[in-house]
């Protein structure tokens, strides 16, 4: 990206429409809902200066992830704070068909926790500890009227508000 303004003062538009692109977002649509796949249309733009293609997604859609911020926040909260079994977390969040419930691992949880640990920059934290920290951040973004809701529902609401 070149860093130029999309509409410089006194100049023409720096971004032009470049069509639409479908994007899948997985996870439940509400905290108590079943996990699902949703296809959303995302607007694309091209930069007239450097020819970069930009994709604009709605709030709550996590970049480079199949699951939205709300689903990720809810999963991390269930795993690290509520201490739900991984099979239960997967059943409530995973939109893919689960072939065996006895699985003691869900690689997505560990991937999300590693990404959070990399963002914090503290390799000494365990994955569960960093997942709890990320979950608390999402819970803190929940609207004030949700303070009496379960923490996983607060994390879902807070994750939905994340840019």
Coordinates of N, CA and C in Angstrom, one line a residue, residues 4 24-25 36 45 47 53 76 90-91 94 101 112 123 128-129 160:
X4 N -1.3 6.8 0.2 CA -1.9 8.0 -0.4 C -3.3 8.1 0.1
X24 N -16.8 -16.0 3.2 CA -17.5 -16.9 4.1 C -17.1 -16.5 5.5
X25 N -18.0 -16.5 6.4 CA -17.8 -16.2 7.8 C -18.5 -17.4 8.6
X36 N -22.8 -21.8 12.1 CA -23.3 -21.8 10.7 C -22.2 -21.2 9.8
X45 N -11.8 -2.3 -3.9 CA -11.4 -1.1 -4.5 C -10.0 -1.2 -5.0
X47 N -6.4 1.0 -5.9 CA -5.8 2.3 -5.7 C -5.2 2.8 -7.0
X53 N -5.2 -3.7 -4.5 CA -6.6 -4.1 -4.4 C -6.9 -4.1 -2.9
X76 N -12.7 -18.6 22.8 CA -11.6 -18.4 23.7 C -12.1 -18.3 25.2
X90 N -16.0 -26.7 20.7 CA -16.0 -27.0 19.2 C -17.5 -27.2 18.8
X91 N -18.3 -27.9 19.6 CA -19.7 -28.2 19.3 C -20.5 -26.9 19.2
X94 N -17.8 -24.4 16.1 CA -17.3 -24.9 14.8 C -18.5 -25.2 13.9
X101 N -16.6 -36.8 18.3 CA -16.7 -35.9 19.5 C -15.6 -36.1 20.5
X112 N -5.6 -19.6 17.3 CA -6.1 -18.3 17.7 C -5.3 -17.8 18.9
X123 N 6.2 -14.5 24.7 CA 6.2 -15.9 24.5 C 6.2 -16.7 25.8
X128 N -3.4 -21.0 27.2 CA -4.7 -20.7 28.0 C -4.6 -19.3 28.6
X129 N -3.5 -18.9 29.1 CA -3.4 -17.6 29.8 C -3.6 -16.5 28.8
X160 N -18.2 -9.0 18.4 CA -18.9 -8.4 17.3 C -18.6 -7.0 17.0

